[in-house]
Coordinates of C-alpha atoms and ligand atoms in Angstrom, one line a residue:
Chain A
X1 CA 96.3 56.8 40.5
X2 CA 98.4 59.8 41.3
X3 CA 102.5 59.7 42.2
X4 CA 103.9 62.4 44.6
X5 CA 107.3 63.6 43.4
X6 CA 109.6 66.1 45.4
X7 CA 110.7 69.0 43.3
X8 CA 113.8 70.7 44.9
X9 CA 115.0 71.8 47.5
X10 CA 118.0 70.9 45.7
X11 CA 117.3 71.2 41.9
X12 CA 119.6 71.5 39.1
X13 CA 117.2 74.4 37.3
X14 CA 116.7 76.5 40.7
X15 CA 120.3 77.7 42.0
X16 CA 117.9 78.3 45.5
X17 CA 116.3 75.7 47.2
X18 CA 112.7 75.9 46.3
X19 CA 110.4 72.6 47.6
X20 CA 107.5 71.6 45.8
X21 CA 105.4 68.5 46.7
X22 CA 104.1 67.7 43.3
X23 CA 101.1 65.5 42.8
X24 CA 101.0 63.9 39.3
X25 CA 98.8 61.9 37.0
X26 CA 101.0 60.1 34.9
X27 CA 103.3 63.3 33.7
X28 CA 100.5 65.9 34.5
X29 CA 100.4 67.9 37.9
X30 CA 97.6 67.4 39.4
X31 CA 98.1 69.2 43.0
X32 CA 100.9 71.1 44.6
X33 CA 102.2 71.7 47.9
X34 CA 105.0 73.9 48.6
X35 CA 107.0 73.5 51.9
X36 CA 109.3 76.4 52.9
X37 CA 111.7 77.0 55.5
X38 CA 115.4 76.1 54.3
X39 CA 116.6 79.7 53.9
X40 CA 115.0 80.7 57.6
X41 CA 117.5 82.6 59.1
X42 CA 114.8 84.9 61.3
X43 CA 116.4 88.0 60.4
X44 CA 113.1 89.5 61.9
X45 CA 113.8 89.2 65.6
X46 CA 117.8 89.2 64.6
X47 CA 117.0 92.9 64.6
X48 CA 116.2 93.2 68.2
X49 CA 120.2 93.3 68.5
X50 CA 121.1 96.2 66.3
X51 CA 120.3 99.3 66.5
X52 CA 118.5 101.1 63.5
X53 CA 121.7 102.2 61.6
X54 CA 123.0 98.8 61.6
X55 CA 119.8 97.3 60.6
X56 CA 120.1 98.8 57.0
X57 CA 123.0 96.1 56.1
X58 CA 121.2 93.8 57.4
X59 CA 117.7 94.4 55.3
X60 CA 120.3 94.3 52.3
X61 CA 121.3 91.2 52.9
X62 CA 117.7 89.5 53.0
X63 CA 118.0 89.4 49.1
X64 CA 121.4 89.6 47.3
X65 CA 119.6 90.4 44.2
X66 CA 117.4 93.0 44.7
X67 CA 119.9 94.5 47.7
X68 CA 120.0 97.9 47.3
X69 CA 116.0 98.1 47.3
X70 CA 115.6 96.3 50.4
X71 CA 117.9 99.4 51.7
X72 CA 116.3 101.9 50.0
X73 CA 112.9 100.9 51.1
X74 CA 114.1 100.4 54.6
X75 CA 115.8 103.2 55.2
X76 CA 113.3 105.4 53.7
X77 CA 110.7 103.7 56.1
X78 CA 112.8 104.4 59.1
X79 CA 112.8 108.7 58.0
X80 CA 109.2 108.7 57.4
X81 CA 109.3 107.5 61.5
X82 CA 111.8 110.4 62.1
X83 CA 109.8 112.6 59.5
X84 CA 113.0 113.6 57.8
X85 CA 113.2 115.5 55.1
X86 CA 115.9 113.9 52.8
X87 CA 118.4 115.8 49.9
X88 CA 116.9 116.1 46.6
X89 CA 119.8 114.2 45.4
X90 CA 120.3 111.7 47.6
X91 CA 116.8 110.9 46.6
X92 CA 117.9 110.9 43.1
X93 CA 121.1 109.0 43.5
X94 CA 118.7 106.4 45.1
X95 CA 117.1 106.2 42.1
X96 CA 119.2 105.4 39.7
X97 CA 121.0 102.4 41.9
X98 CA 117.5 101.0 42.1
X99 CA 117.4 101.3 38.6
X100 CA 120.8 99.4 38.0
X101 CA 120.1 97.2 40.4
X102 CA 116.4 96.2 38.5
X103 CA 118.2 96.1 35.0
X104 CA 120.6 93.4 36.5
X105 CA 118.1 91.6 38.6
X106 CA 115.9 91.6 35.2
X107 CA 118.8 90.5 33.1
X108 CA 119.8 87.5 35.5
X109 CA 116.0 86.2 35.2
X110 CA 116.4 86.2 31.7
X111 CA 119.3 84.2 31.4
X112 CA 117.8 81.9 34.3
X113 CA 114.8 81.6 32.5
X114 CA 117.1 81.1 29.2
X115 CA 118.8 78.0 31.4
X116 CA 115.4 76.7 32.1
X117 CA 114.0 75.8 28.8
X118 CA 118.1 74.7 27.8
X119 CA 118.9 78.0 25.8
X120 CA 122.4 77.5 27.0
X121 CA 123.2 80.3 24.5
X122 CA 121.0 82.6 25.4
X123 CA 121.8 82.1 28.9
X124 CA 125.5 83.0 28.8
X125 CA 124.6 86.1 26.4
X126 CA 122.4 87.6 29.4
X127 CA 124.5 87.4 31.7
X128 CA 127.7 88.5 29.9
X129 CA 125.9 92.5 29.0
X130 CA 125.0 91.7 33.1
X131 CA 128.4 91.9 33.8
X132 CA 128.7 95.8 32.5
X133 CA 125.7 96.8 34.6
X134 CA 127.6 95.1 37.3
X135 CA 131.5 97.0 36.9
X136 CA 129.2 100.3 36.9
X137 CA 127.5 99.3 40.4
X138 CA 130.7 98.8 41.7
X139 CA 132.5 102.1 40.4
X140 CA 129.9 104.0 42.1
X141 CA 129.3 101.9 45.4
X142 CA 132.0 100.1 45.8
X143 CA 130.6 96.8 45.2
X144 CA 128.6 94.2 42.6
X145 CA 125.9 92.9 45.0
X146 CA 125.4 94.0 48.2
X147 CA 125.7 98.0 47.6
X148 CA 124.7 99.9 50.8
X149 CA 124.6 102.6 49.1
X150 CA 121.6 103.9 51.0
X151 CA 121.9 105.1 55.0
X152 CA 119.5 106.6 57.5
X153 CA 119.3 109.9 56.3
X154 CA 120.6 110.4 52.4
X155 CA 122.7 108.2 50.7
X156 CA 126.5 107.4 51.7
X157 CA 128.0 107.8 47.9
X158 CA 127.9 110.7 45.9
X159 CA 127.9 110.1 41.8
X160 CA 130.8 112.5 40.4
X161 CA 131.2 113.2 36.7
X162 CA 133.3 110.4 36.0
X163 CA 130.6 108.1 37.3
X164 CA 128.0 109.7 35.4
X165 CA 129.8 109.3 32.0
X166 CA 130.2 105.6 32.9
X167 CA 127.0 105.3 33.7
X168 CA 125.7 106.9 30.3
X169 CA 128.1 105.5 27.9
X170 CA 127.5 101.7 29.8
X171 CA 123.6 102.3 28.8
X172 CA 124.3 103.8 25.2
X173 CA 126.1 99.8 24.6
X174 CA 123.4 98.0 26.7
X175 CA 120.4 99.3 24.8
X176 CA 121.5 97.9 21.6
X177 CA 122.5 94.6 23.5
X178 CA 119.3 94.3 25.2
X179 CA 117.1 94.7 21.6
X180 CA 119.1 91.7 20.9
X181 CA 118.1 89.6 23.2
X182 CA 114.7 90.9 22.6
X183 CA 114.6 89.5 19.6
X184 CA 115.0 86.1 20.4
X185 CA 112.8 86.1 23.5
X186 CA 110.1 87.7 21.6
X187 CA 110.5 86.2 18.3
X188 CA 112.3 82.7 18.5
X189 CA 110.4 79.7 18.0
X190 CA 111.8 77.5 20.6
X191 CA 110.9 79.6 22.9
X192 CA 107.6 80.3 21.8
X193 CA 107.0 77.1 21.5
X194 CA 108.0 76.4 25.5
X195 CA 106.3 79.3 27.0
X196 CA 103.3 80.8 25.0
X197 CA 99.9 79.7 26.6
X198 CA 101.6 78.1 29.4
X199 CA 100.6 78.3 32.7
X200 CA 97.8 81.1 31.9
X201 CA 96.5 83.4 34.8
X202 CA 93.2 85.7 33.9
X203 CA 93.4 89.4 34.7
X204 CA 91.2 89.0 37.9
X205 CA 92.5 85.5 38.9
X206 CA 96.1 87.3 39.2
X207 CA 94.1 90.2 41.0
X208 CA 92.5 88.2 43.2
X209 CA 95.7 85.5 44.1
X210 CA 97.5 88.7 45.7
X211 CA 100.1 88.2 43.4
X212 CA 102.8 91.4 42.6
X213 CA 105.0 92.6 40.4
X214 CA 105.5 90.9 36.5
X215 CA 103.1 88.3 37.4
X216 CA 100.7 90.6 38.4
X217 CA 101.5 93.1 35.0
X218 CA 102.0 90.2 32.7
X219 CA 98.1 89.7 33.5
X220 CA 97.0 92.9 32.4
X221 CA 96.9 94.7 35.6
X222 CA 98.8 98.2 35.4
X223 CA 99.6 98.6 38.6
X224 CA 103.1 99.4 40.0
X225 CA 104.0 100.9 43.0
X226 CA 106.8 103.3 41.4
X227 CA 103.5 104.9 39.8
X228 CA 101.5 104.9 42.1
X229 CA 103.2 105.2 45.6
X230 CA 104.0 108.8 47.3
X231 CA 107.5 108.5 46.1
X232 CA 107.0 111.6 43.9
X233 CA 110.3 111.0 42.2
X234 CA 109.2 108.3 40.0
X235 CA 106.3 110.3 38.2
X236 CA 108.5 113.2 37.9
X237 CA 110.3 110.6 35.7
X238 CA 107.9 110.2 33.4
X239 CA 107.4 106.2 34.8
X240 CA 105.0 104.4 32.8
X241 CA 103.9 100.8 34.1
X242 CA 104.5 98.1 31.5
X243 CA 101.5 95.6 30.8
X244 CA 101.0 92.7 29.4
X245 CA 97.4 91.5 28.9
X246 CA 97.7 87.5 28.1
X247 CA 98.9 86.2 31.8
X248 CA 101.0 83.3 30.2
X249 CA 104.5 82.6 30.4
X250 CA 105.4 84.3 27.5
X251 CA 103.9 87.6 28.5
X252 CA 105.3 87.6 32.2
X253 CA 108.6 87.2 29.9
X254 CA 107.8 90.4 27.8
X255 CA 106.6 92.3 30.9
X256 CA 110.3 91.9 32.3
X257 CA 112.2 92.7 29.2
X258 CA 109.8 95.9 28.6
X259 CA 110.9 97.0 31.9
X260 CA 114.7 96.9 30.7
X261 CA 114.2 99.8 28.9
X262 CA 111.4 101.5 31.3
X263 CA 114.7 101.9 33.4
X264 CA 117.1 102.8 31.4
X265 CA 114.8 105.6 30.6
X266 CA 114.5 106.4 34.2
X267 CA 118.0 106.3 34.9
X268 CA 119.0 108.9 32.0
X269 CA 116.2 110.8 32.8
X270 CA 116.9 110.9 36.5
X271 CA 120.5 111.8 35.5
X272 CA 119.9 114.9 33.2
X273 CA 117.7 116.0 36.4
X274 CA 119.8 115.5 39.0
X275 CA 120.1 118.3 41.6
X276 CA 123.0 119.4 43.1
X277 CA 123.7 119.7 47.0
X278 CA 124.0 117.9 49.7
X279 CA 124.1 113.9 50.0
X280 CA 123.0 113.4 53.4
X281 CA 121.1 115.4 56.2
X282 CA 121.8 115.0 60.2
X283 CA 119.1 112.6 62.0
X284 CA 119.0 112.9 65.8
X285 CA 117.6 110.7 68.5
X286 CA 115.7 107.8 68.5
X287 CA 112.8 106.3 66.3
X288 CA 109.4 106.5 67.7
X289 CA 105.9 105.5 66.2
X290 CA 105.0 103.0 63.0
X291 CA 105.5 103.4 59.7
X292 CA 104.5 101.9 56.0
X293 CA 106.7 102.4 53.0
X294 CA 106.1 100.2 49.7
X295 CA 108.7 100.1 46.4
X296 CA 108.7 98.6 43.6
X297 CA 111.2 95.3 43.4
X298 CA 112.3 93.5 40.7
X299 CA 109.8 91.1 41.4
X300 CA 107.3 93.4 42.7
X301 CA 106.0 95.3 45.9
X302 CA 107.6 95.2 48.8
X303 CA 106.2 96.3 51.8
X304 CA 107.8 97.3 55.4
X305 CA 106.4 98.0 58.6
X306 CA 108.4 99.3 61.0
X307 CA 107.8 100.5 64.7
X308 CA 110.3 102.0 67.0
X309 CA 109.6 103.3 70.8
X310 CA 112.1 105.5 71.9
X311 CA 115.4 103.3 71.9
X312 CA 118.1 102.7 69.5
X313 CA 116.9 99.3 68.6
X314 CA 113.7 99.0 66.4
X315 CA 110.2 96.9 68.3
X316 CA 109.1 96.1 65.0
X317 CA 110.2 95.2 61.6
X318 CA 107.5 93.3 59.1
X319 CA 108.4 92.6 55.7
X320 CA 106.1 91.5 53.0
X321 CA 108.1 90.2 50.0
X322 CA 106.9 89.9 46.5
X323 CA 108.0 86.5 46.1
X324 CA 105.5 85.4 49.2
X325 CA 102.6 87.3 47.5
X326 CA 103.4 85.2 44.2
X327 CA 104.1 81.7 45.4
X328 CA 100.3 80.8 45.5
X329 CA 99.6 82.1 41.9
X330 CA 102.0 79.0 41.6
X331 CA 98.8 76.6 43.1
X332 CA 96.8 78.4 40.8
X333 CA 98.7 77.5 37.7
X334 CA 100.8 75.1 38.1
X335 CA 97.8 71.9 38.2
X336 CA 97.3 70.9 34.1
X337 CA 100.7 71.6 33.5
X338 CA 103.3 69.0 32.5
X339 CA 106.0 68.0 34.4
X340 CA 108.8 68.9 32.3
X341 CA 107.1 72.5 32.1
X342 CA 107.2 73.1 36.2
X343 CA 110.5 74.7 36.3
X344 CA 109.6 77.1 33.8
X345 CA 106.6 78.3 35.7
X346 CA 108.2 78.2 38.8
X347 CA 110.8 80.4 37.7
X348 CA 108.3 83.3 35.3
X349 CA 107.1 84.1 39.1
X350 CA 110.8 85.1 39.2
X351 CA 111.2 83.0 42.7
X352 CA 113.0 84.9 45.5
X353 CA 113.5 82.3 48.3
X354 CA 115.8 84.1 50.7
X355 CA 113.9 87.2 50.1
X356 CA 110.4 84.9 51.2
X357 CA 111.7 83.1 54.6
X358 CA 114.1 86.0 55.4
Chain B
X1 CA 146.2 64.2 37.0
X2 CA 142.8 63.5 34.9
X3 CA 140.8 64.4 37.6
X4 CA 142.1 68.2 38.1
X5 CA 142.0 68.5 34.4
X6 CA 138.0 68.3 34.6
X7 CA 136.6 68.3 38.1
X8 CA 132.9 68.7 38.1
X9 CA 131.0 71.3 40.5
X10 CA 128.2 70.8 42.7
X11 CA 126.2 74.2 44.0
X12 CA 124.7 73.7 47.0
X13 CA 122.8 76.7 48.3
X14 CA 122.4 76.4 52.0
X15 CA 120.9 80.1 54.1
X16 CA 122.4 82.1 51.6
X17 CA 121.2 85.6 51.0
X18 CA 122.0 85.0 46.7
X19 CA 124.4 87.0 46.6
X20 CA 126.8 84.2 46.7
X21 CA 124.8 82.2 44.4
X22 CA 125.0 84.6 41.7
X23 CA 128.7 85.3 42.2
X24 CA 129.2 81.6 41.8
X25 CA 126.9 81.7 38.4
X26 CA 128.6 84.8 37.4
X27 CA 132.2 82.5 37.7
X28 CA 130.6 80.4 35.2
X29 CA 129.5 82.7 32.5
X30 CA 131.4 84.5 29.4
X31 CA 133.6 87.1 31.8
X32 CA 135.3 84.7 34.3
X33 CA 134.7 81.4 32.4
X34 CA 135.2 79.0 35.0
X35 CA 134.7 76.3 32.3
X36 CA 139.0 77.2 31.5
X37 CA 140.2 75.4 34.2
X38 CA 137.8 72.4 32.8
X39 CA 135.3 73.0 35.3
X40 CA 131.6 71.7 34.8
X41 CA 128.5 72.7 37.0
X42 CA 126.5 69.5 36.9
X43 CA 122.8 69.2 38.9
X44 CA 123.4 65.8 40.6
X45 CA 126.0 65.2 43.9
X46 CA 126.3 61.7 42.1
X47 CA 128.6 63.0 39.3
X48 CA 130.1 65.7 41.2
X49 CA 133.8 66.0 42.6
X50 CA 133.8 69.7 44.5
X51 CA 131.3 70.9 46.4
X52 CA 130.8 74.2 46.4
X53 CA 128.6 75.6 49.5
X54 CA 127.2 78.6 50.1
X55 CA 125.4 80.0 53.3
X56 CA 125.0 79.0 56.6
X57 CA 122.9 76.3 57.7
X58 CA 119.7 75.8 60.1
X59 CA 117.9 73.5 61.7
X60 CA 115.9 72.5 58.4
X61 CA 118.2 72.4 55.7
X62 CA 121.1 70.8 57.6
X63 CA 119.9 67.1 56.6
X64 CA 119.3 68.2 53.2
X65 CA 123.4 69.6 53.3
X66 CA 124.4 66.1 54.9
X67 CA 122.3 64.1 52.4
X68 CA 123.8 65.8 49.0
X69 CA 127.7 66.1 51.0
X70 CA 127.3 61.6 51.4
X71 CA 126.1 61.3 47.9
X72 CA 129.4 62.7 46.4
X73 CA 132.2 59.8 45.2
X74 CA 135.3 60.0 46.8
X75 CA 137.5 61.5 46.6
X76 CA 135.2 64.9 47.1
X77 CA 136.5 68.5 48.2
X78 CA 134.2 70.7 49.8
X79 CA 134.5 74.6 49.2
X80 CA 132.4 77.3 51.4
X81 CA 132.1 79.9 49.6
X82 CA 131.4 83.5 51.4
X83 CA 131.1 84.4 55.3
X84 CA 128.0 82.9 55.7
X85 CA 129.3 79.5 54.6
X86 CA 132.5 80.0 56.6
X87 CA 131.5 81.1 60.0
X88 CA 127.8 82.0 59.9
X89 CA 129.0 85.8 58.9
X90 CA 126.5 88.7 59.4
X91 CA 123.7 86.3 60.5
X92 CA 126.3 84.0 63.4
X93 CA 123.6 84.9 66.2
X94 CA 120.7 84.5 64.3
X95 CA 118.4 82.1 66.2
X96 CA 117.8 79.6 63.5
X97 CA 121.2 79.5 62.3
X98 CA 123.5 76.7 63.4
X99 CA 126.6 78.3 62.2
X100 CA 129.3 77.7 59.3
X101 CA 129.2 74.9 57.4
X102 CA 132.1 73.0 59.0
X103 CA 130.2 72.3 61.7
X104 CA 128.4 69.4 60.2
X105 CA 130.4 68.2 57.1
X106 CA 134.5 68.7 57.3
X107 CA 135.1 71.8 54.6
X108 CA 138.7 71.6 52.5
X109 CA 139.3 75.4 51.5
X110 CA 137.4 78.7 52.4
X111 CA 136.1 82.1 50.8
X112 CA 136.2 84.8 52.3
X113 CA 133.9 87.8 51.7
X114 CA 130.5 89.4 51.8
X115 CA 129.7 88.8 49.1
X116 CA 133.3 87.0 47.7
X117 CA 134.2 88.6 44.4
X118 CA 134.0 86.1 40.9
X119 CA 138.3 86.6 40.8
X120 CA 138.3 85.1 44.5
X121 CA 135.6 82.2 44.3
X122 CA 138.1 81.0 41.1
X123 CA 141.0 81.2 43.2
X124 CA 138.9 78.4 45.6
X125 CA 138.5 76.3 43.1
X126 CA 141.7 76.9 41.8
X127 CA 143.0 75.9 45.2
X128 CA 140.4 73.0 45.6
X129 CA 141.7 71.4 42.4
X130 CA 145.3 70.4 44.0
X131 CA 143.4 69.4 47.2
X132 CA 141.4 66.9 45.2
X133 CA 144.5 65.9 43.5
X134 CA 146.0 65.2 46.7
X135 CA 143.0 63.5 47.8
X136 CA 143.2 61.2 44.9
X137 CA 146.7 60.3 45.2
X138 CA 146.8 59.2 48.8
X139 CA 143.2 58.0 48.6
X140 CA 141.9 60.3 51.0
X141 CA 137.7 59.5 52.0
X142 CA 135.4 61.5 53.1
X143 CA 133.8 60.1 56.3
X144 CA 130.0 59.3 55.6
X145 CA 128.3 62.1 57.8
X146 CA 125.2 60.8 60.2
X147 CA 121.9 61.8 59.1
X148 CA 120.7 61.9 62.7
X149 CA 118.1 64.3 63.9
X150 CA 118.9 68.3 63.9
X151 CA 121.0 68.1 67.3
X152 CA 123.1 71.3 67.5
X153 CA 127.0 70.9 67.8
X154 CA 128.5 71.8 71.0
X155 CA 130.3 74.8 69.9
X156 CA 127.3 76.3 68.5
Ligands
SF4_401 S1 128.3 85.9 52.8 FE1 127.2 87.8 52.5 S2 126.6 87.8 50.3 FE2 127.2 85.7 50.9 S3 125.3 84.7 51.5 FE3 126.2 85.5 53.3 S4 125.3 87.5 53.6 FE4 124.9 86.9 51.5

């Protein structure tokens, strides 16, 4: 006989409100059904009442995490619609906020992750080198989370010397930092002991589930958007796609911390390239036609569709989140697993709620 | 005086965007140490004393907000943190968004901001504590909140 149990939306793991119907056999899951909905705000159609500029703060604030790539992305949709050719170094400066803004996405899903399995310890030390990542976002644009840092047309910050130096001598003390908590995530035994072999996905099961981003790299599948999307800047960076090939737990964990330092490369390459000039170029007139841009999030691709038709106001504004692609790897896995193992599967996907139901 | 000395938090995320949520986690970890002022973050409303709240709420997740606000002892002190929990902020005319959370449950102290910074969510609960001692003293109750259906307020 099998017991349905709720699991969330209010959880003391989760801080968002994730719902699972879980099916058990006596502490086993058996079946799962995920119900979503409680972070629908229908941001979607909300943009039918601002015009395009306004939009950007908007797409920032479907994810407080990952908010300056949700501007990025969109506003880099909306100038392939105008055909726009933006600065050099606004494309730059772009880069290195998305950068930040992955290393302290990355390191609050360690410490999350940490707080899952009861690391307490571990938990607070994440989140404390967070906090530097963090004072350097908001020297440069002016706040922690939601940055806006990117606009239609270039970037609405420029990075003076000063924030430069920050920047660099805020990585030189993160690197070390990060190797430490390395250590443990790779090496301790608790946590070995809570995540290897769990919830295992083969390289063509993750293919095949749609999933994105670490999930879909910590099965062995290289592929990231950054490498191979026709945002040049990224190869130019010498960008090379993390992989992990056992699709457990505790590879989706390595994938993620890997990609700690992946970014910090990119950043202090991007910064010994950065071009000088202007921040921002003039756009004129009204958006016409439809357009695709993809980035790489935190959690994985992202994809926007936008179409415009002549008026300030866009028709059209589709957003495929990386979180939606990954929640059914969850049905995949989540059935032979114990219950007291759920919320650390639910949260390797790296679960974005307000990013999913927008 | 017990009471302020170690009130224990509730999170309750409603619509937020997370960029609350993490704010309120960041209050809680090494740099702003919320755990100073004696401040716990427990997962149950049943052991709970402030509730903090953040994000607007909709049609779905209003009964889940009313549900968690009834199971709280008196005396309880409610905290809406951000301008999505306040008013409804940037998302007010979204069509699945009923508004701020005082609509549904009566809210004690406010935060403002987009997204609040760590120093000001502290100051709420800061402020919250002498509300809850207040509370205490004069044996203030919360009223127990209706579960019924999703009907929208009349302000709304
Ligand atoms: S107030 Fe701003 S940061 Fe907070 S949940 Fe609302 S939109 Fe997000």
């Amino acid at each position: 006989m099998t017991t349905i149990i709720p699991f969330g939306p209010q959880h003391p793991v989760l801080p968002e409100p994730v719902s699972l119907k879980l099916e058990l056999d006596n502490d086993v899951v058996v079946g799962v059904l995920p119900s979503l909905g409680y972070v629908h705000r229908g941001l979607e159609k909300f943009i039918d009442t601002k015009d395009y500029n306004q939009t950007t703060y908007i797409c920032e604030r479907i994810c407080g995490i990952c908010s300056a790539l949700h501007g990025i992305t969109y506003t880099k949709s909306v100038e392939k619609l105008f055909n726009a050719e933006v600065p050099e170094r606004a494309e730059y400066i772009r880069v290195i906020v998305g950068e930040l803004n992955r290393v302290h996405s990355h390191l609050l899903w360690l410490g999350l992750f940490a707080d899952g399995f009861g690391f307490e310890s571990l938990f607070y030390e994440c989140w404390k080198y967070r906090e530097s990542v963090l004072d350097v976002l908001e020297r440069i644009t002016g706040n922690r989370v939601i940055h806006s840092i990117s606009k239609v047309g270039g970037v609405s910050r420029d990075l003076t010397k000063e924030h430069i130096d920050m920047i660099l001598k805020m990585l030189d003390t993160l690197e070390p930092q990060i190797k430490d908590i390395e250590k443990v995530f790779v090496n301790n035994y608790t946590v070995k002991k809570r995540t290897v072999g769990l919830a295992t996905m083969s390289k063509q099961l993750a293919y095949e589930a749609g999933t994105a981003g670490p999930t879909l790299r910590g099965s062995g599948n290289a592929i990231d958007v950054r490498e191979t999307e026709d945002w040049d800047i990224y190869r130019d960076l010498g960008f090379k796609t993390v992989v992990e090939k056992d699709g457990d737990c505790y590879s989706r964990t390595k994938v993620r911390v890997k990609e700690l330092y992946e970014s910090i490369k990119l950043i202090r390459n991007a910064i010994s390239k950065l071009p000088n000039g202007e921040i921002t170029t003039p756009i004129k007139g009204f958006p016409t036609g439809e357009a695709i841009m993809r980035t790489e999030q935190p959690r994985g691709e992202v994809v926007y569709y936008v179409k415009g038709n002549g008026t300030k106001n866009l028709e059209r504004l589709k957003i495929r989140t990386p979180t939606f692609a990954n929640i059914p790897s969850l049905l995949l896995t989540l059935p032979g697993v114990k219950l007291a193992d759920v919320p650390i599967v639910v949260l390797t996907i790296d679960p974005c709620i307000s990013c999913t139901e927008r | 005086m017990s009471l302020a000395k170690s009130p224990w938090i509730i999170h309750v995320n409603c619509n937020s965007c997370n960029g609350c949520d993490i704010e309120v986690v960041a209050c809680l970890t090494p740099l702003y140490d919320a755990e100073r002022f004696g401040v716990l973050n427990i997962g149950t409303p049943k052991q709970a004393d402030i509730m903090v709240v953040t994000g607007s709420i909709n049609y779905k997740n209003v009964n889940v907000l009313k549900n968690i606000y009834n199971q709280i002892p008196d005396p309880k002190v409610v905290l809406a943190v951000g301008a999505c929990a306040s008013t409804g902020g940037i998302f007010h005319n979204c069509y699945n968004v009923i508004g701020g959370v005082d609509q549904v449950i009566p809210v004690d102290a406010y935060v403002p901001g987009c997204c609040p910074r760590p120093e000001a969510i502290l100051d709420g609960v800061v402020a919250a504590l002498s509300i809850l001692e207040n509370k205490k003293k004069g044996n203030i109750k919360g009223k127990e909140v209706p579960l019924k259906g999703n009907e929208v307020p009349s302000n709304a």
